[in-house]
Amino acid sequence: MNCIFCKIIAGEIPSTILGANDEAIAIADLNPMAPTHVLVMPRTHAANFAAYLRERPEGLGALFALAAEIGERCGDGYRFVVNTGSDGGQTVEHLHVHVLGGRAMQWPPG
Ligand code: 5GP
Ligand code: ZN
């Protein structure tokens, strides 16, 4: 499968790994939008959140546990974002949770 995040998980494409557990890994985003911008993704391929829930519901807790671990490192709060589909702004079709922090976030989001 030609999935860039599967290649990162397999070690075929280099990345900066910032955390991991049995279910998921956390890598630094290549194009950060905040002082902390980390992508937390399941080790097994799932195109989006709904597919992951269908295919691997037992992984959800560990996926978000890793995201929370990264977010808690920010100290003053953080935001999770899961872009989904074209209106949602998803560009890589392997589920990933953006963990953003290190600055005040705006609301509503764009
Ligand atoms: P999406 O637009 O799907 O919500 O998020 C995809 C994210 O993946 C973007 O923030 C983009 O900067 C990041 N990204 C795309 N390719 C790579 C890559 O090869 N390595 C890393 N670390 N991040 C990537
Ligand atoms: Zn993948």
PDB file of C-alpha atoms and ligand atoms in Angstrom:
ATOM      1  CA  MET A   1       0.000   0.000   0.000  1.00  0.00           C
ATOM      2  CA  ASN A   2       1.330   3.393  -0.944  1.00  0.00           C
ATOM      3  CA  CYS A   3       0.757   5.122   2.397  1.00  0.00           C
ATOM      4  CA  ILE A   4       3.360   7.614   3.610  1.00  0.00           C
ATOM      5  CA  PHE A   5       2.510   7.081   7.287  1.00  0.00           C
ATOM      6  CA  CYS A   6       2.728   3.285   6.954  1.00  0.00           C
ATOM      7  CA  LYS A   7       6.198   3.832   5.456  1.00  0.00           C
ATOM      8  CA  ILE A   8       7.152   6.068   8.407  1.00  0.00           C
ATOM      9  CA  ILE A   9       5.863   3.445  10.872  1.00  0.00           C
ATOM     10  CA  ALA A  10       7.867   0.757   9.033  1.00  0.00           C
ATOM     11  CA  GLY A  11      10.996   2.928   9.285  1.00  0.00           C
ATOM     12  CA  GLU A  12      11.281   3.265   5.508  1.00  0.00           C
ATOM     13  CA  ILE A  13      10.923   7.064   5.691  1.00  0.00           C
ATOM     14  CA  PRO A  14      12.730   8.930   8.489  1.00  0.00           C
ATOM     15  CA  SER A  15      10.785  10.845  11.127  1.00  0.00           C
ATOM     16  CA  THR A  16      11.289  12.242  14.612  1.00  0.00           C
ATOM     17  CA  ILE A  17       9.536   9.830  16.980  1.00  0.00           C
ATOM     18  CA  LEU A  18       8.356  11.553  20.164  1.00  0.00           C
ATOM     19  CA  GLY A  19       6.473   8.714  21.819  1.00  0.00           C
ATOM     20  CA  ALA A  20       5.059   5.260  21.225  1.00  0.00           C
ATOM     21  CA  ASN A  21       3.014   2.486  22.758  1.00  0.00           C
ATOM     22  CA  ASP A  22       1.839  -0.901  21.495  1.00  0.00           C
ATOM     23  CA  GLU A  23      -0.967   0.671  19.476  1.00  0.00           C
ATOM     24  CA  ALA A  24       0.369   3.963  18.172  1.00  0.00           C
ATOM     25  CA  ILE A  25       3.349   6.164  17.488  1.00  0.00           C
ATOM     26  CA  ALA A  26       3.804   9.926  17.830  1.00  0.00           C
ATOM     27  CA  ILE A  27       5.954  11.840  15.347  1.00  0.00           C
ATOM     28  CA  ALA A  28       6.830  15.502  14.846  1.00  0.00           C
ATOM     29  CA  ASP A  29       4.819  17.082  12.014  1.00  0.00           C
ATOM     30  CA  LEU A  30       7.037  17.996   9.046  1.00  0.00           C
ATOM     31  CA  ASN A  31       5.319  21.391   8.703  1.00  0.00           C
ATOM     32  CA  PRO A  32       4.473  22.480  12.263  1.00  0.00           C
ATOM     33  CA  MET A  33       1.570  24.887  12.865  1.00  0.00           C
ATOM     34  CA  ALA A  34       2.387  25.454  16.551  1.00  0.00           C
ATOM     35  CA  PRO A  35       5.446  25.129  18.839  1.00  0.00           C
ATOM     36  CA  THR A  36       4.197  21.616  19.611  1.00  0.00           C
ATOM     37  CA  HIS A  37       2.706  19.862  16.578  1.00  0.00           C
ATOM     38  CA  VAL A  38       2.741  16.106  16.899  1.00  0.00           C
ATOM     39  CA  LEU A  39       0.919  13.458  14.866  1.00  0.00           C
ATOM     40  CA  VAL A  40      -0.334  10.437  16.796  1.00  0.00           C
ATOM     41  CA  MET A  41      -1.292   7.547  14.529  1.00  0.00           C
ATOM     42  CA  PRO A  42      -2.198   3.876  14.902  1.00  0.00           C
ATOM     43  CA  ARG A  43       0.472   1.391  13.807  1.00  0.00           C
ATOM     44  CA  THR A  44      -2.119  -0.421  11.695  1.00  0.00           C
ATOM     45  CA  HIS A  45      -3.485   1.342   8.637  1.00  0.00           C
ATOM     46  CA  ALA A  46      -6.955   2.891   8.860  1.00  0.00           C
ATOM     47  CA  ALA A  47      -8.056   5.553   6.384  1.00  0.00           C
ATOM     48  CA  ASN A  48      -9.901   7.694   8.911  1.00  0.00           C
ATOM     49  CA  PHE A  49     -11.529   7.709  12.331  1.00  0.00           C
ATOM     50  CA  ALA A  50     -14.715   5.882  11.281  1.00  0.00           C
ATOM     51  CA  ALA A  51     -12.716   3.136   9.537  1.00  0.00           C
ATOM     52  CA  TYR A  52     -10.500   2.734  12.608  1.00  0.00           C
ATOM     53  CA  LEU A  53     -13.549   2.412  14.863  1.00  0.00           C
ATOM     54  CA  ARG A  54     -14.962  -0.276  12.590  1.00  0.00           C
ATOM     55  CA  GLU A  55     -11.720  -2.162  12.095  1.00  0.00           C
ATOM     56  CA  ARG A  56      -9.920  -1.749  15.416  1.00  0.00           C
ATOM     57  CA  PRO A  57     -12.194  -0.404  18.159  1.00  0.00           C
ATOM     58  CA  GLU A  58     -10.004  -1.991  20.840  1.00  0.00           C
ATOM     59  CA  GLY A  59      -7.152   0.375  19.875  1.00  0.00           C
ATOM     60  CA  LEU A  60      -8.954   3.616  20.588  1.00  0.00           C
ATOM     61  CA  GLY A  61      -8.018   3.932  24.256  1.00  0.00           C
ATOM     62  CA  ALA A  62      -4.302   3.449  23.683  1.00  0.00           C
ATOM     63  CA  LEU A  63      -4.308   5.800  20.679  1.00  0.00           C
ATOM     64  CA  PHE A  64      -5.787   8.624  22.748  1.00  0.00           C
ATOM     65  CA  ALA A  65      -3.688   7.733  25.791  1.00  0.00           C
ATOM     66  CA  LEU A  66      -0.594   8.470  23.715  1.00  0.00           C
ATOM     67  CA  ALA A  67      -2.145  11.688  22.366  1.00  0.00           C
ATOM     68  CA  ALA A  68      -2.951  12.808  25.927  1.00  0.00           C
ATOM     69  CA  GLU A  69       0.580  11.951  27.065  1.00  0.00           C
ATOM     70  CA  ILE A  70       1.998  14.220  24.352  1.00  0.00           C
ATOM     71  CA  GLY A  71      -0.543  16.970  25.092  1.00  0.00           C
ATOM     72  CA  GLU A  72       0.165  16.949  28.821  1.00  0.00           C
ATOM     73  CA  ARG A  73       3.811  17.776  28.058  1.00  0.00           C
ATOM     74  CA  CYS A  74       2.635  21.183  26.812  1.00  0.00           C
ATOM     75  CA  GLY A  75       1.742  22.363  30.317  1.00  0.00           C
ATOM     76  CA  ASP A  76      -0.771  25.118  29.495  1.00  0.00           C
ATOM     77  CA  GLY A  77      -3.241  23.104  27.461  1.00  0.00           C
ATOM     78  CA  TYR A  78      -3.446  21.685  23.995  1.00  0.00           C
ATOM     79  CA  ARG A  79      -5.798  20.789  21.170  1.00  0.00           C
ATOM     80  CA  PHE A  80      -6.565  17.539  19.354  1.00  0.00           C
ATOM     81  CA  VAL A  81      -7.576  17.810  15.684  1.00  0.00           C
ATOM     82  CA  VAL A  82      -8.644  14.928  13.439  1.00  0.00           C
ATOM     83  CA  ASN A  83      -9.144  16.270   9.915  1.00  0.00           C
ATOM     84  CA  THR A  84     -11.401  13.936   7.944  1.00  0.00           C
ATOM     85  CA  GLY A  85     -12.223  13.911   4.228  1.00  0.00           C
ATOM     86  CA  SER A  86     -11.948  16.788   1.791  1.00  0.00           C
ATOM     87  CA  ASP A  87     -14.111  19.295   3.680  1.00  0.00           C
ATOM     88  CA  GLY A  88     -12.245  18.337   6.845  1.00  0.00           C
ATOM     89  CA  GLY A  89      -8.901  19.132   5.225  1.00  0.00           C
ATOM     90  CA  GLN A  90      -7.445  15.614   5.408  1.00  0.00           C
ATOM     91  CA  THR A  91      -4.401  15.216   3.152  1.00  0.00           C
ATOM     92  CA  VAL A  92      -2.979  11.884   4.372  1.00  0.00           C
ATOM     93  CA  GLU A  93      -5.436   8.987   4.418  1.00  0.00           C
ATOM     94  CA  HIS A  94      -4.035   7.208   7.461  1.00  0.00           C
ATOM     95  CA  LEU A  95      -5.802   8.246  10.667  1.00  0.00           C
ATOM     96  CA  HIS A  96      -3.768  10.703  12.734  1.00  0.00           C
ATOM     97  CA  VAL A  97      -4.542  12.933  15.677  1.00  0.00           C
ATOM     98  CA  HIS A  98      -2.836  16.317  15.491  1.00  0.00           C
ATOM     99  CA  VAL A  99      -1.720  17.380  18.973  1.00  0.00           C
ATOM    100  CA  LEU A 100      -1.165  21.132  18.951  1.00  0.00           C
ATOM    101  CA  GLY A 101       0.165  23.218  21.821  1.00  0.00           C
ATOM    102  CA  GLY A 102       2.712  25.716  23.030  1.00  0.00           C
ATOM    103  CA  ARG A 103       0.604  28.758  22.099  1.00  0.00           C
ATOM    104  CA  ALA A 104      -2.975  29.975  22.613  1.00  0.00           C
ATOM    105  CA  MET A 105      -5.286  28.395  20.027  1.00  0.00           C
ATOM    106  CA  GLN A 106      -8.019  30.347  18.253  1.00  0.00           C
ATOM    107  CA  TRP A 107     -11.723  29.574  18.170  1.00  0.00           C
ATOM    108  CA  PRO A 108     -13.620  29.066  15.920  1.00  0.00           C
ATOM    109  CA  PRO A 109     -11.079  27.146  13.850  1.00  0.00           C
ATOM    110  CA  GLY A 110     -10.743  27.994  10.161  1.00  0.00           C
TER     111      GLY A 110
HETATM  112  P1  5GP B   1      -3.844  16.188   7.439  1.00  0.00           P
HETATM  113  O1  5GP B   1      -3.774  17.322   6.444  1.00  0.00           O
HETATM  114  O2  5GP B   1      -4.117  14.885   6.730  1.00  0.00           O
HETATM  115  O3  5GP B   1      -4.758  16.439   8.599  1.00  0.00           O
HETATM  116  O4  5GP B   1      -2.401  16.106   8.107  1.00  0.00           O
HETATM  117  C1  5GP B   1      -1.297  15.555   7.462  1.00  0.00           C
HETATM  118  C2  5GP B   1      -0.095  16.102   8.180  1.00  0.00           C
HETATM  119  O5  5GP B   1       1.003  15.284   7.859  1.00  0.00           O
HETATM  120  C3  5GP B   1       0.277  17.535   7.767  1.00  0.00           C
HETATM  121  O6  5GP B   1       0.268  18.362   8.928  1.00  0.00           O
HETATM  122  C4  5GP B   1       1.663  17.385   7.162  1.00  0.00           C
HETATM  123  O7  5GP B   1       2.510  18.459   7.499  1.00  0.00           O
HETATM  124  C5  5GP B   1       2.143  16.079   7.754  1.00  0.00           C
HETATM  125  N1  5GP B   1       3.053  15.331   6.895  1.00  0.00           N
HETATM  126  C6  5GP B   1       2.888  15.051   5.575  1.00  0.00           C
HETATM  127  N2  5GP B   1       3.915  14.293   5.132  1.00  0.00           N
HETATM  128  C7  5GP B   1       4.727  14.092   6.207  1.00  0.00           C
HETATM  129  C8  5GP B   1       5.960  13.384   6.371  1.00  0.00           C
HETATM  130  O8  5GP B   1       6.511  12.776   5.460  1.00  0.00           O
HETATM  131  N3  5GP B   1       6.510  13.391   7.625  1.00  0.00           N
HETATM  132  C9  5GP B   1       5.920  14.033   8.676  1.00  0.00           C
HETATM  133  N4  5GP B   1       6.542  13.986   9.871  1.00  0.00           N
HETATM  134  N5  5GP B   1       4.761  14.716   8.545  1.00  0.00           N
HETATM  135  C10 5GP B   1       4.178  14.743   7.329  1.00  0.00           C
HETATM  136 ZN    ZN B   2      -1.135   3.804   6.347  1.00  0.00          ZN
END
